[in-house]
């Protein structure tokens, strides 16, 4: 396999009996890839001698908009009742305890395994919302970007595109409250954050598949002057298009604290005091008034929905049906990584809306009445915008795609109209068989070339961190 940093400049040809293009399903698709991008693409064609025949339905991979890689180690380990009022906030206390234990090496091993598992699920880019910056005592590492560099190395090992979102985190609550001890490893001043951001920009410059964004942990963690300074400074250094991510309005307590502090709800405050645009990815944005929902929709900001984590943490249900009708854009993220399945994220999103509304078929559009097709296409577009990539089977886009397992009966028998609905609503086994990133095959017949070594290292770290073994 050629180097991760060097896209193959030879022309590779592929043939798929059916493939999902931006315009919908097409048959007998012959396409070529050069320098990591789609170079040509013809439908209703025939396989040439040189073409690699792809063995099942071909789909674009999607960008996972929200990840805290280190949290993978505790997925499923916080499902024991500690008191009758267990909540998001008691989960966070447990999460802070794990945070105290992780070394840079641990972070690398966890992220590498996670990123391999993301590729196996059909994600080929991840928005890594990265705030675990400092050493166990809360001091800066010798290299400010030590932990960021571990994540970059993990993404390179796996062959996954990283949209690194270094996080500014300075306070524990609205109005600049002092951070608590559990947050010591996260804390940056505005200046040290800008230095970190610059170091990351240098490392990632000209990297073919990684991107860099801007990130504020939440309105609890930063003040208005900090947001203004960071955006003005980065915009001045011509960083005017990179995505800006923030956690917002995930829990009712956060909404209430925001009102107590400013008289405004979180999204209302962000919209009025800073301004929304299509650069923003508002992660969760669960609790919205009609005005807030419309403000996000009309700004074309992405709602970064994390359906399985939001269900796991008891956040609430995002108003996706009305938001979509208003032209709102959304993407999906696996966040705390209680699930690494595109199927489960999209199914949970649709089912949450059905359960709330006591109706069926909620997330469709007049021009796309198939729920599965609509969910997949919206998640693809939203993921692209929030992670600053262009995934999708079209000439000029990065050549990322996956092949589903044609031996699964529904995949073998379904016509194009039903295929995505069959996958998203009627299968439980993983059907993602092959995955290509920038033209390079990373998953081959369900297998990643580094999975055995990664797996044993990950087992060792789980035992050490979680069970003191
Ligand atoms: C986080 N996670 O930073 O990892 C947050 C929890 C917080 C989610 N919001 C902590 N899912 O928001 O303070
Ligand atoms: Zn998060």
CSV table of C-alpha atoms and ligand atoms in Angstrom, one decimal:
chain,number,residue,atom,x,y,z
A,1,UNK,CA,0.0,0.0,0.0
A,2,UNK,CA,1.4,3.4,-0.9
A,3,UNK,CA,2.2,6.1,1.7
A,4,UNK,CA,-0.8,7.8,3.3
A,5,UNK,CA,0.6,11.1,2.4
A,6,UNK,CA,1.0,10.4,-1.3
A,7,UNK,CA,-2.1,10.0,-3.4
A,8,UNK,CA,-1.6,7.5,-6.2
A,9,UNK,CA,-1.0,9.4,-9.5
A,10,UNK,CA,-1.8,6.4,-11.7
A,11,UNK,CA,-5.3,6.1,-13.0
A,12,UNK,CA,-7.3,3.4,-11.3
A,13,UNK,CA,-10.6,2.2,-12.9
A,14,UNK,CA,-13.6,0.8,-11.1
A,15,UNK,CA,-16.9,-0.6,-12.2
A,16,UNK,CA,-20.1,-0.8,-10.1
A,17,UNK,CA,-23.4,-2.3,-11.2
A,18,UNK,CA,-25.1,0.3,-9.0
A,19,UNK,CA,-23.8,3.4,-7.3
A,20,UNK,CA,-25.3,6.3,-5.3
A,21,UNK,CA,-24.5,9.5,-7.1
A,22,UNK,CA,-25.5,13.0,-6.0
A,23,UNK,CA,-28.5,12.7,-8.4
A,24,UNK,CA,-29.5,9.4,-7.0
A,25,UNK,CA,-28.9,5.7,-7.9
A,26,UNK,CA,-27.3,4.9,-11.2
A,27,UNK,CA,-26.5,1.6,-12.9
A,28,UNK,CA,-23.4,0.3,-14.6
A,29,UNK,CA,-21.1,3.1,-13.3
A,30,UNK,CA,-17.6,3.1,-14.7
A,31,UNK,CA,-15.3,5.6,-12.9
A,32,UNK,CA,-11.7,6.4,-12.5
A,33,UNK,CA,-9.6,7.8,-9.7
A,34,UNK,CA,-6.4,9.9,-10.0
A,35,UNK,CA,-4.4,11.7,-7.3
A,36,UNK,CA,-7.0,10.7,-4.8
A,37,UNK,CA,-9.9,12.2,-6.6
A,38,UNK,CA,-12.7,11.0,-8.9
A,39,UNK,CA,-11.3,11.7,-12.4
A,40,UNK,CA,-14.1,10.5,-14.6
A,41,UNK,CA,-17.5,8.9,-14.1
A,42,UNK,CA,-19.9,7.4,-16.6
A,43,UNK,CA,-23.3,5.8,-16.0
A,44,UNK,CA,-24.9,3.1,-18.2
A,45,UNK,CA,-21.5,2.0,-19.2
A,46,UNK,CA,-19.6,-1.3,-19.4
A,47,UNK,CA,-16.7,-2.7,-17.5
A,48,UNK,CA,-13.4,-2.3,-19.2
A,49,UNK,CA,-10.6,-4.9,-18.9
A,50,UNK,CA,-8.7,-2.7,-16.5
A,51,UNK,CA,-11.6,-1.9,-14.2
A,52,UNK,CA,-11.7,-3.3,-10.7
A,53,UNK,CA,-15.2,-4.8,-10.4
A,54,UNK,CA,-16.8,-3.7,-7.1
A,55,UNK,CA,-18.8,-6.5,-5.7
A,56,UNK,CA,-21.9,-4.8,-4.3
A,57,UNK,CA,-23.8,-1.5,-4.1
A,58,UNK,CA,-21.4,1.5,-4.0
A,59,UNK,CA,-22.1,4.5,-1.8
A,60,UNK,CA,-20.2,7.6,-0.7
A,61,UNK,CA,-18.7,7.3,2.8
A,62,UNK,CA,-19.8,10.1,5.1
A,63,UNK,CA,-18.1,12.5,7.5
A,64,UNK,CA,-18.7,12.0,11.2
A,65,UNK,CA,-19.2,15.5,12.5
A,66,UNK,CA,-18.5,15.0,16.2
A,67,UNK,CA,-16.1,12.9,18.1
A,68,UNK,CA,-14.3,12.9,21.5
A,69,UNK,CA,-12.0,10.0,20.7
A,70,UNK,CA,-10.9,9.3,24.3
A,71,UNK,CA,-14.5,8.7,25.4
A,72,UNK,CA,-14.5,5.4,23.4
A,73,UNK,CA,-12.7,3.7,26.3
A,74,UNK,CA,-15.7,4.3,28.7
A,75,UNK,CA,-18.5,3.5,26.2
A,76,UNK,CA,-20.9,1.1,28.0
A,77,UNK,CA,-19.2,1.5,31.3
A,78,UNK,CA,-21.5,4.1,32.7
A,79,UNK,CA,-24.7,2.1,32.5
A,80,UNK,CA,-24.9,1.3,36.3
A,81,UNK,CA,-27.3,3.3,38.4
A,82,UNK,CA,-25.4,5.2,41.1
A,83,UNK,CA,-28.4,7.2,42.3
A,84,UNK,CA,-32.0,7.6,41.2
A,85,UNK,CA,-31.3,10.9,39.5
A,86,UNK,CA,-28.4,9.7,37.3
A,87,UNK,CA,-28.1,12.3,34.5
A,88,UNK,CA,-25.8,13.8,31.9
A,89,UNK,CA,-24.0,15.6,34.8
A,90,UNK,CA,-23.3,12.4,36.8
A,91,UNK,CA,-22.1,10.8,33.6
A,92,UNK,CA,-19.8,13.7,33.2
A,93,UNK,CA,-18.3,13.2,36.7
A,94,UNK,CA,-17.4,9.6,35.6
A,95,UNK,CA,-15.9,10.9,32.4
A,96,UNK,CA,-13.7,13.4,34.2
A,97,UNK,CA,-12.4,10.5,36.4
A,98,UNK,CA,-11.3,8.6,33.2
A,99,UNK,CA,-9.7,11.8,31.9
A,100,UNK,CA,-7.4,12.0,34.8
A,101,UNK,CA,-5.8,8.7,33.8
A,102,UNK,CA,-5.0,9.0,30.1
A,103,UNK,CA,-1.4,9.4,28.8
A,104,UNK,CA,-0.6,10.6,25.3
A,105,UNK,CA,0.2,7.0,24.4
A,106,UNK,CA,-3.2,5.8,25.7
A,107,UNK,CA,-4.9,8.6,23.7
A,108,UNK,CA,-3.2,7.4,20.5
A,109,UNK,CA,-4.1,3.8,21.0
A,110,UNK,CA,-7.7,4.5,21.8
A,111,UNK,CA,-8.0,6.9,18.8
A,112,UNK,CA,-6.4,4.5,16.4
A,113,UNK,CA,-8.7,1.7,17.3
A,114,UNK,CA,-11.7,4.1,17.1
A,115,UNK,CA,-10.7,5.4,13.7
A,116,UNK,CA,-10.3,1.9,12.3
A,117,UNK,CA,-13.8,1.1,13.6
A,118,UNK,CA,-15.1,4.3,12.0
A,119,UNK,CA,-13.7,3.3,8.7
A,120,UNK,CA,-15.3,-0.1,9.1
A,121,UNK,CA,-18.6,1.6,9.7
A,122,UNK,CA,-18.4,3.7,6.5
A,123,UNK,CA,-17.1,7.0,8.0
A,124,UNK,CA,-14.0,8.3,6.2
A,125,UNK,CA,-13.6,11.7,7.9
A,126,UNK,CA,-14.1,12.7,11.5
A,127,UNK,CA,-14.6,16.1,13.2
A,128,UNK,CA,-12.4,15.6,16.3
A,129,UNK,CA,-13.6,18.0,19.0
A,130,UNK,CA,-10.4,17.9,20.9
A,131,UNK,CA,-10.1,19.4,24.4
A,132,UNK,CA,-7.9,16.9,26.3
A,133,UNK,CA,-4.9,19.1,25.9
A,134,UNK,CA,-2.6,18.9,29.0
A,135,UNK,CA,-0.8,16.5,31.2
A,136,UNK,CA,-2.4,14.7,34.2
A,137,UNK,CA,-1.5,17.6,36.5
A,138,UNK,CA,-3.0,20.1,34.0
A,139,UNK,CA,0.4,21.4,32.9
A,140,UNK,CA,1.2,22.1,29.2
A,141,UNK,CA,3.2,19.3,27.6
A,142,UNK,CA,6.6,20.2,26.3
A,143,UNK,CA,5.0,20.4,22.9
A,144,UNK,CA,1.7,22.3,23.3
A,145,UNK,CA,0.2,20.2,20.5
A,146,UNK,CA,1.3,16.8,22.1
A,147,UNK,CA,-2.2,15.4,22.4
A,148,UNK,CA,-3.4,16.9,19.0
A,149,UNK,CA,-0.4,15.2,17.4
A,150,UNK,CA,-1.4,11.8,18.9
A,151,UNK,CA,-4.8,12.2,17.2
A,152,UNK,CA,-3.2,13.2,13.9
A,153,UNK,CA,-0.9,10.1,14.2
A,154,UNK,CA,-3.8,7.9,15.0
A,155,UNK,CA,-5.8,9.1,11.9
A,156,UNK,CA,-2.7,8.6,9.8
A,157,UNK,CA,-2.2,5.0,11.1
A,158,UNK,CA,-5.9,4.2,10.3
A,159,UNK,CA,-6.0,6.2,7.0
A,160,UNK,CA,-9.0,8.2,8.1
A,161,UNK,CA,-9.4,11.9,7.3
A,162,UNK,CA,-9.2,14.1,10.4
A,163,UNK,CA,-10.9,17.5,10.7
A,164,UNK,CA,-9.1,18.6,13.8
A,165,UNK,CA,-11.1,20.9,16.0
A,166,UNK,CA,-8.8,22.1,18.8
A,167,UNK,CA,-11.1,23.4,21.5
A,168,UNK,CA,-10.9,26.6,23.5
A,169,UNK,CA,-12.0,25.7,27.1
A,170,UNK,CA,-11.4,28.3,29.8
A,171,UNK,CA,-14.3,28.3,32.3
A,172,UNK,CA,-16.7,26.1,34.1
A,173,UNK,CA,-19.9,28.1,33.6
A,174,UNK,CA,-21.5,31.1,32.0
A,175,UNK,CA,-20.0,34.5,32.6
A,176,UNK,CA,-16.4,33.3,33.0
A,177,UNK,CA,-16.6,31.1,36.1
A,178,UNK,CA,-13.3,29.6,37.3
A,179,UNK,CA,-12.7,26.0,36.0
A,180,UNK,CA,-13.0,23.1,38.4
A,181,UNK,CA,-10.3,20.6,39.2
A,182,UNK,CA,-11.8,18.0,36.8
A,183,UNK,CA,-11.3,20.4,33.9
A,184,UNK,CA,-7.6,21.1,34.5
A,185,UNK,CA,-6.4,19.1,31.5
A,186,UNK,CA,-8.7,21.1,29.1
A,187,UNK,CA,-7.9,24.7,30.0
A,188,UNK,CA,-6.3,27.2,27.6
A,189,UNK,CA,-6.2,31.0,27.8
A,190,UNK,CA,-7.1,32.7,24.5
A,191,UNK,CA,-3.4,33.3,23.8
A,192,UNK,CA,-2.2,29.8,24.5
A,193,UNK,CA,-5.2,28.5,22.4
A,194,UNK,CA,-4.1,30.6,19.5
A,195,UNK,CA,-0.6,29.3,19.8
A,196,UNK,CA,-1.9,25.7,19.8
A,197,UNK,CA,-4.0,26.5,16.8
A,198,UNK,CA,-1.0,27.8,14.9
A,199,UNK,CA,1.0,24.7,15.8
A,200,UNK,CA,-1.8,22.5,14.5
A,201,UNK,CA,-2.1,24.6,11.3
A,202,UNK,CA,1.6,24.1,10.7
A,203,UNK,CA,1.5,20.3,11.1
A,204,UNK,CA,-1.6,20.0,8.9
A,205,UNK,CA,-0.6,22.4,6.2
A,206,UNK,CA,-0.9,20.7,2.8
A,207,UNK,CA,-2.0,17.5,4.3
A,208,UNK,CA,-4.1,15.9,1.6
A,209,UNK,CA,-6.9,14.6,3.7
A,210,UNK,CA,-6.8,16.4,7.1
A,211,UNK,CA,-8.5,19.7,7.8
A,212,UNK,CA,-8.4,22.2,10.6
A,213,UNK,CA,-11.3,24.0,12.2
A,214,UNK,CA,-12.0,26.3,15.2
A,215,UNK,CA,-13.9,25.2,18.3
A,216,UNK,CA,-15.3,26.6,21.5
A,217,UNK,CA,-16.3,23.9,24.0
A,218,UNK,CA,-19.6,25.6,24.9
A,219,UNK,CA,-20.9,28.9,26.0
A,220,UNK,CA,-20.2,27.7,29.5
A,221,UNK,CA,-16.5,27.5,28.7
A,222,UNK,CA,-15.7,30.7,26.9
A,223,UNK,CA,-16.7,34.4,27.1
A,224,UNK,CA,-17.8,36.8,24.4
A,225,UNK,CA,-14.4,38.6,24.2
A,226,UNK,CA,-12.7,35.2,23.8
A,227,UNK,CA,-14.9,34.2,20.9
A,228,UNK,CA,-14.4,37.6,19.3
A,229,UNK,CA,-10.7,37.5,19.7
A,230,UNK,CA,-10.3,34.0,18.4
A,231,UNK,CA,-12.5,34.6,15.3
A,232,UNK,CA,-10.9,38.0,14.5
A,233,UNK,CA,-7.4,36.6,14.9
A,234,UNK,CA,-8.0,33.5,12.8
A,235,UNK,CA,-10.0,35.4,10.2
A,236,UNK,CA,-7.2,37.9,9.9
A,237,UNK,CA,-4.8,35.1,9.1
A,238,UNK,CA,-7.1,34.3,6.1
A,239,UNK,CA,-8.8,31.4,7.9
A,240,UNK,CA,-12.2,32.7,6.9
A,241,UNK,CA,-13.9,29.5,5.7
A,242,UNK,CA,-12.9,26.9,8.2
A,243,UNK,CA,-15.7,25.4,10.3
A,244,UNK,CA,-16.5,26.6,13.8
A,245,UNK,CA,-17.9,24.0,16.2
A,246,UNK,CA,-19.6,24.4,19.6
A,247,UNK,CA,-21.7,22.3,22.0
A,248,UNK,CA,-25.0,24.1,22.6
A,249,UNK,CA,-28.3,23.7,24.3
A,250,UNK,CA,-27.9,20.0,24.9
A,251,UNK,CA,-29.4,20.0,28.4
A,252,UNK,CA,-32.2,22.0,30.0
A,253,UNK,CA,-29.9,23.0,32.9
A,254,UNK,CA,-27.6,24.7,30.4
A,255,UNK,CA,-30.5,26.6,28.9
A,256,UNK,CA,-31.7,27.7,32.3
A,257,UNK,CA,-28.1,28.7,33.4
A,258,UNK,CA,-27.8,30.8,30.2
A,259,UNK,CA,-31.1,32.6,30.9
A,260,UNK,CA,-30.0,33.3,34.5
A,261,UNK,CA,-26.8,34.7,33.3
A,262,UNK,CA,-27.8,36.8,30.3
A,263,UNK,CA,-31.6,36.7,30.0
A,264,UNK,CA,-31.1,34.8,26.7
A,265,UNK,CA,-31.1,31.1,25.8
A,266,UNK,CA,-27.9,29.7,24.4
A,267,UNK,CA,-28.8,29.7,20.7
A,268,UNK,CA,-30.5,33.0,21.0
A,269,UNK,CA,-27.4,34.5,22.6
A,270,UNK,CA,-25.1,33.1,20.0
A,271,UNK,CA,-27.3,34.3,17.2
A,272,UNK,CA,-27.7,37.8,18.7
A,273,UNK,CA,-24.3,38.4,20.1
A,274,UNK,CA,-21.9,36.6,17.7
A,275,UNK,CA,-24.0,35.7,14.6
A,276,UNK,CA,-24.6,32.4,12.9
A,277,UNK,CA,-23.4,31.4,9.4
A,278,UNK,CA,-22.7,28.3,7.4
A,279,UNK,CA,-19.3,28.0,9.1
A,280,UNK,CA,-21.0,27.0,12.3
A,281,UNK,CA,-21.7,23.5,13.5
A,282,UNK,CA,-24.0,23.6,16.5
A,283,UNK,CA,-23.5,20.3,18.2
A,284,UNK,CA,-26.7,18.9,19.7
A,285,UNK,CA,-28.8,22.1,19.7
A,286,UNK,CA,-31.5,20.0,21.3
A,287,UNK,CA,-33.5,22.5,23.1
A,288,UNK,CA,-34.8,25.3,20.8
A,289,UNK,CA,-37.6,27.7,20.6
A,290,UNK,CA,-39.2,28.2,17.2
A,291,UNK,CA,-37.3,31.4,16.7
A,292,UNK,CA,-34.0,29.7,17.6
A,293,UNK,CA,-34.7,26.8,15.3
A,294,UNK,CA,-35.5,29.1,12.4
A,295,UNK,CA,-32.4,31.2,13.1
A,296,UNK,CA,-30.2,28.1,12.7
A,297,UNK,CA,-32.1,26.9,9.6
A,298,UNK,CA,-31.9,30.2,7.8
A,299,UNK,CA,-28.2,30.7,8.7
A,300,UNK,CA,-27.4,27.4,7.0
A,301,UNK,CA,-25.3,26.4,10.0
A,302,UNK,CA,-25.2,22.6,10.6
A,303,UNK,CA,-27.0,21.0,13.5
A,304,UNK,CA,-24.5,18.4,14.6
A,305,UNK,CA,-26.8,15.7,15.7
A,306,UNK,CA,-25.4,12.7,17.7
A,307,UNK,CA,-28.5,10.5,18.0
A,308,UNK,CA,-27.1,7.5,20.0
A,309,UNK,CA,-25.1,9.7,22.4
A,310,UNK,CA,-28.1,12.1,22.9
A,311,UNK,CA,-30.3,9.1,23.7
A,312,UNK,CA,-27.6,7.6,26.0
A,313,UNK,CA,-27.2,10.8,27.9
A,314,UNK,CA,-30.9,11.6,28.1
A,315,UNK,CA,-30.6,14.9,26.3
A,316,UNK,CA,-34.0,15.2,24.6
A,317,UNK,CA,-35.2,15.0,21.0
A,318,UNK,CA,-34.1,17.5,18.3
A,319,UNK,CA,-36.9,19.1,16.3
A,320,UNK,CA,-35.7,17.6,13.1
A,321,UNK,CA,-39.0,17.4,11.2
A,322,UNK,CA,-39.7,21.2,11.4
A,323,UNK,CA,-36.1,22.1,11.1
A,324,UNK,CA,-35.9,20.2,7.8
A,325,UNK,CA,-39.1,21.8,6.5
A,326,UNK,CA,-37.4,25.1,7.2
A,327,UNK,CA,-34.5,24.1,5.0
A,328,UNK,CA,-32.2,23.3,8.0
A,329,UNK,CA,-29.0,21.4,7.4
A,330,UNK,CA,-27.7,18.6,9.7
A,331,UNK,CA,-25.0,16.0,10.0
A,332,UNK,CA,-24.4,13.1,12.3
A,333,UNK,CA,-21.7,12.5,14.9
A,334,UNK,CA,-20.8,9.5,17.1
A,335,UNK,CA,-19.7,11.8,19.9
A,336,UNK,CA,-19.1,9.5,23.0
A,337,UNK,CA,-19.0,6.5,20.7
A,338,UNK,CA,-21.6,4.3,22.3
A,339,UNK,CA,-22.3,3.3,18.7
A,340,UNK,CA,-20.1,3.1,15.7
A,341,UNK,CA,-22.7,2.6,13.1
A,342,UNK,CA,-24.2,5.0,10.5
A,343,UNK,CA,-27.2,2.7,10.4
A,344,UNK,CA,-27.9,3.1,14.1
A,345,UNK,CA,-27.4,6.9,14.1
A,346,UNK,CA,-29.8,7.5,11.2
A,347,UNK,CA,-32.3,4.9,12.5
A,348,UNK,CA,-32.2,6.4,16.0
A,349,UNK,CA,-32.7,9.9,14.6
A,350,UNK,CA,-35.8,8.9,12.5
A,351,UNK,CA,-37.3,6.7,15.3
A,352,UNK,CA,-36.9,9.5,17.9
A,353,UNK,CA,-39.1,11.7,15.7
A,354,UNK,CA,-41.6,8.9,15.1
A,355,UNK,CA,-41.9,8.2,18.9
A,356,UNK,CA,-42.4,11.8,19.7
A,357,UNK,CA,-44.9,12.5,16.9
A,358,UNK,CA,-46.7,9.1,17.0
A,359,UNK,CA,-46.4,9.0,13.3
A,360,UNK,CA,-44.3,7.2,10.6
A,361,UNK,CA,-41.9,8.4,7.9
A,362,UNK,CA,-40.8,11.8,9.4
A,363,UNK,CA,-37.6,12.8,7.7
A,364,UNK,CA,-38.4,12.9,4.0
A,365,UNK,CA,-38.6,15.8,1.6
A,366,UNK,CA,-41.1,16.5,-1.1
A,367,UNK,CA,-38.4,15.8,-3.7
A,368,UNK,CA,-37.1,12.7,-1.8
A,369,UNK,CA,-39.9,10.7,-0.3
A,370,UNK,CA,-37.7,7.8,0.6
A,371,UNK,CA,-36.7,8.2,4.2
A,372,UNK,CA,-33.5,6.2,3.9
A,373,UNK,CA,-32.4,8.1,0.8
A,374,UNK,CA,-33.2,11.4,2.4
A,375,UNK,CA,-31.4,10.6,5.7
A,376,UNK,CA,-28.3,9.4,3.9
A,377,UNK,CA,-28.0,12.3,1.5
A,378,UNK,CA,-28.6,14.9,4.2
A,379,UNK,CA,-26.1,13.3,6.5
A,380,UNK,CA,-23.6,13.3,3.6
A,381,UNK,CA,-24.1,17.0,2.8
A,382,UNK,CA,-24.1,18.1,6.4
A,383,UNK,CA,-21.0,16.1,7.2
A,384,UNK,CA,-19.2,17.6,4.2
A,385,UNK,CA,-20.0,21.2,5.3
A,386,UNK,CA,-19.2,20.7,9.0
A,387,UNK,CA,-15.9,18.8,8.3
A,388,UNK,CA,-14.8,20.9,5.3
A,389,UNK,CA,-14.6,18.0,2.9
A,390,UNK,CA,-16.4,17.1,-0.3
A,391,UNK,CA,-17.4,13.5,-0.2
A,392,UNK,CA,-19.8,12.0,-2.8
A,393,UNK,CA,-19.4,10.2,-6.1
A,394,UNK,CA,-18.7,13.1,-8.5
A,395,UNK,CA,-15.7,14.1,-10.6
A,396,UNK,CA,-13.3,16.4,-8.6
A,397,UNK,CA,-14.4,15.1,-5.2
A,398,UNK,CA,-12.1,13.1,-3.0
A,399,UNK,CA,-12.4,9.5,-4.1
A,400,UNK,CA,-14.0,8.1,-0.9
A,401,UNK,CA,-16.5,5.3,-1.3
A,402,UNK,CA,-17.7,2.0,0.2
A,403,UNK,CA,-19.1,-1.2,-1.1
A,404,UNK,CA,-22.0,-2.9,0.8
A,405,UNK,CA,-22.2,-6.7,1.1
A,406,UNK,CA,-24.1,-8.0,-1.9
A,407,UNK,CA,-24.5,-11.4,-0.3
A,408,UNK,CA,-26.9,-10.1,2.3
A,409,UNK,CA,-30.4,-11.1,0.9
A,410,UNK,CA,-31.9,-7.6,1.0
A,411,UNK,CA,-28.9,-6.1,-0.7
A,412,UNK,CA,-28.9,-8.8,-3.4
A,413,UNK,CA,-32.7,-8.6,-4.1
A,414,UNK,CA,-33.7,-5.0,-3.5
A,415,UNK,CA,-34.1,-2.6,-6.4
A,416,UNK,CA,-32.5,0.8,-6.2
A,417,UNK,CA,-35.6,2.5,-4.8
A,418,UNK,CA,-35.6,0.2,-1.7
A,419,UNK,CA,-31.9,-0.4,-1.1
A,420,UNK,CA,-31.1,2.3,1.5
A,421,UNK,CA,-34.3,1.7,3.4
A,422,UNK,CA,-33.5,-2.0,3.5
A,423,UNK,CA,-30.0,-1.2,4.8
A,424,UNK,CA,-31.0,1.4,7.3
A,425,UNK,CA,-34.2,-0.1,8.6
A,426,UNK,CA,-34.0,-3.9,8.2
A,427,UNK,CA,-30.4,-5.0,8.8
A,428,UNK,CA,-28.4,-5.3,12.0
A,429,UNK,CA,-25.2,-7.0,10.8
A,430,UNK,CA,-22.4,-4.7,9.5
A,431,UNK,CA,-22.7,-4.6,5.7
A,432,UNK,CA,-19.8,-2.2,5.0
A,433,UNK,CA,-17.5,-4.6,3.2
A,434,UNK,CA,-14.9,-2.4,1.4
A,435,UNK,CA,-13.9,1.2,2.1
A,436,UNK,CA,-11.7,3.5,0.0
A,437,UNK,CA,-10.3,6.8,1.2
A,438,UNK,CA,-8.8,9.1,-1.4
A,439,UNK,CA,-8.6,6.1,-3.8
A,440,UNK,CA,-6.8,3.9,-1.3
A,441,UNK,CA,-8.4,0.8,0.0
A,442,UNK,CA,-8.5,0.9,3.8
A,443,UNK,CA,-11.1,-1.8,4.5
A,444,UNK,CA,-10.9,-4.9,2.4
A,445,UNK,CA,-13.5,-7.6,2.9
A,446,UNK,CA,-14.4,-6.1,6.4
A,447,UNK,CA,-10.7,-6.1,7.4
A,448,UNK,CA,-8.2,-3.3,8.2
A,449,UNK,CA,-4.5,-4.0,7.7
A,450,UNK,CA,-3.7,-2.9,11.3
A,451,UNK,CA,-6.7,-4.3,13.1
A,452,UNK,CA,-5.0,-7.1,14.9
A,453,UNK,CA,-2.2,-5.1,16.4
A,454,UNK,CA,-4.5,-2.2,17.2
A,455,UNK,CA,-7.0,-4.6,18.9
A,456,UNK,CA,-4.4,-6.1,21.3
A,457,UNK,CA,-3.1,-2.6,22.2
A,458,UNK,CA,-6.6,-1.4,22.8
A,459,UNK,CA,-7.4,-4.4,25.1
A,460,UNK,CA,-4.3,-3.6,27.1
A,461,UNK,CA,-5.3,0.0,27.6
A,462,UNK,CA,-8.9,-0.8,28.5
A,463,UNK,CA,-7.7,-3.1,31.2
A,464,UNK,CA,-5.1,-0.6,32.5
A,465,UNK,CA,-7.4,2.5,32.5
A,466,UNK,CA,-10.7,1.0,33.4
A,467,UNK,CA,-9.8,-2.0,35.6
A,468,UNK,CA,-6.4,-1.1,36.9
A,469,UNK,CA,-5.0,-4.3,35.5
B,1,LIG,C1,-18.0,16.7,26.4
B,1,LIG,N1,-20.1,15.8,25.8
B,1,LIG,O1,-17.3,17.8,26.4
B,1,LIG,O2,-17.4,15.6,26.2
B,1,LIG,C2,-19.5,16.8,26.5
B,1,LIG,C3,-19.8,16.7,28.0
B,1,LIG,C4,-19.9,19.0,28.9
B,1,LIG,C5,-21.3,15.9,25.3
B,1,LIG,N2,-21.8,17.1,25.4
B,1,LIG,C6,-19.3,17.7,28.9
B,1,LIG,N3,-22.0,14.9,24.8
B,1,LIG,O3,-20.7,19.3,28.0
B,1,LIG,O4,-19.6,19.8,29.8
B,2,LIG,ZN1,-19.5,16.5,22.5
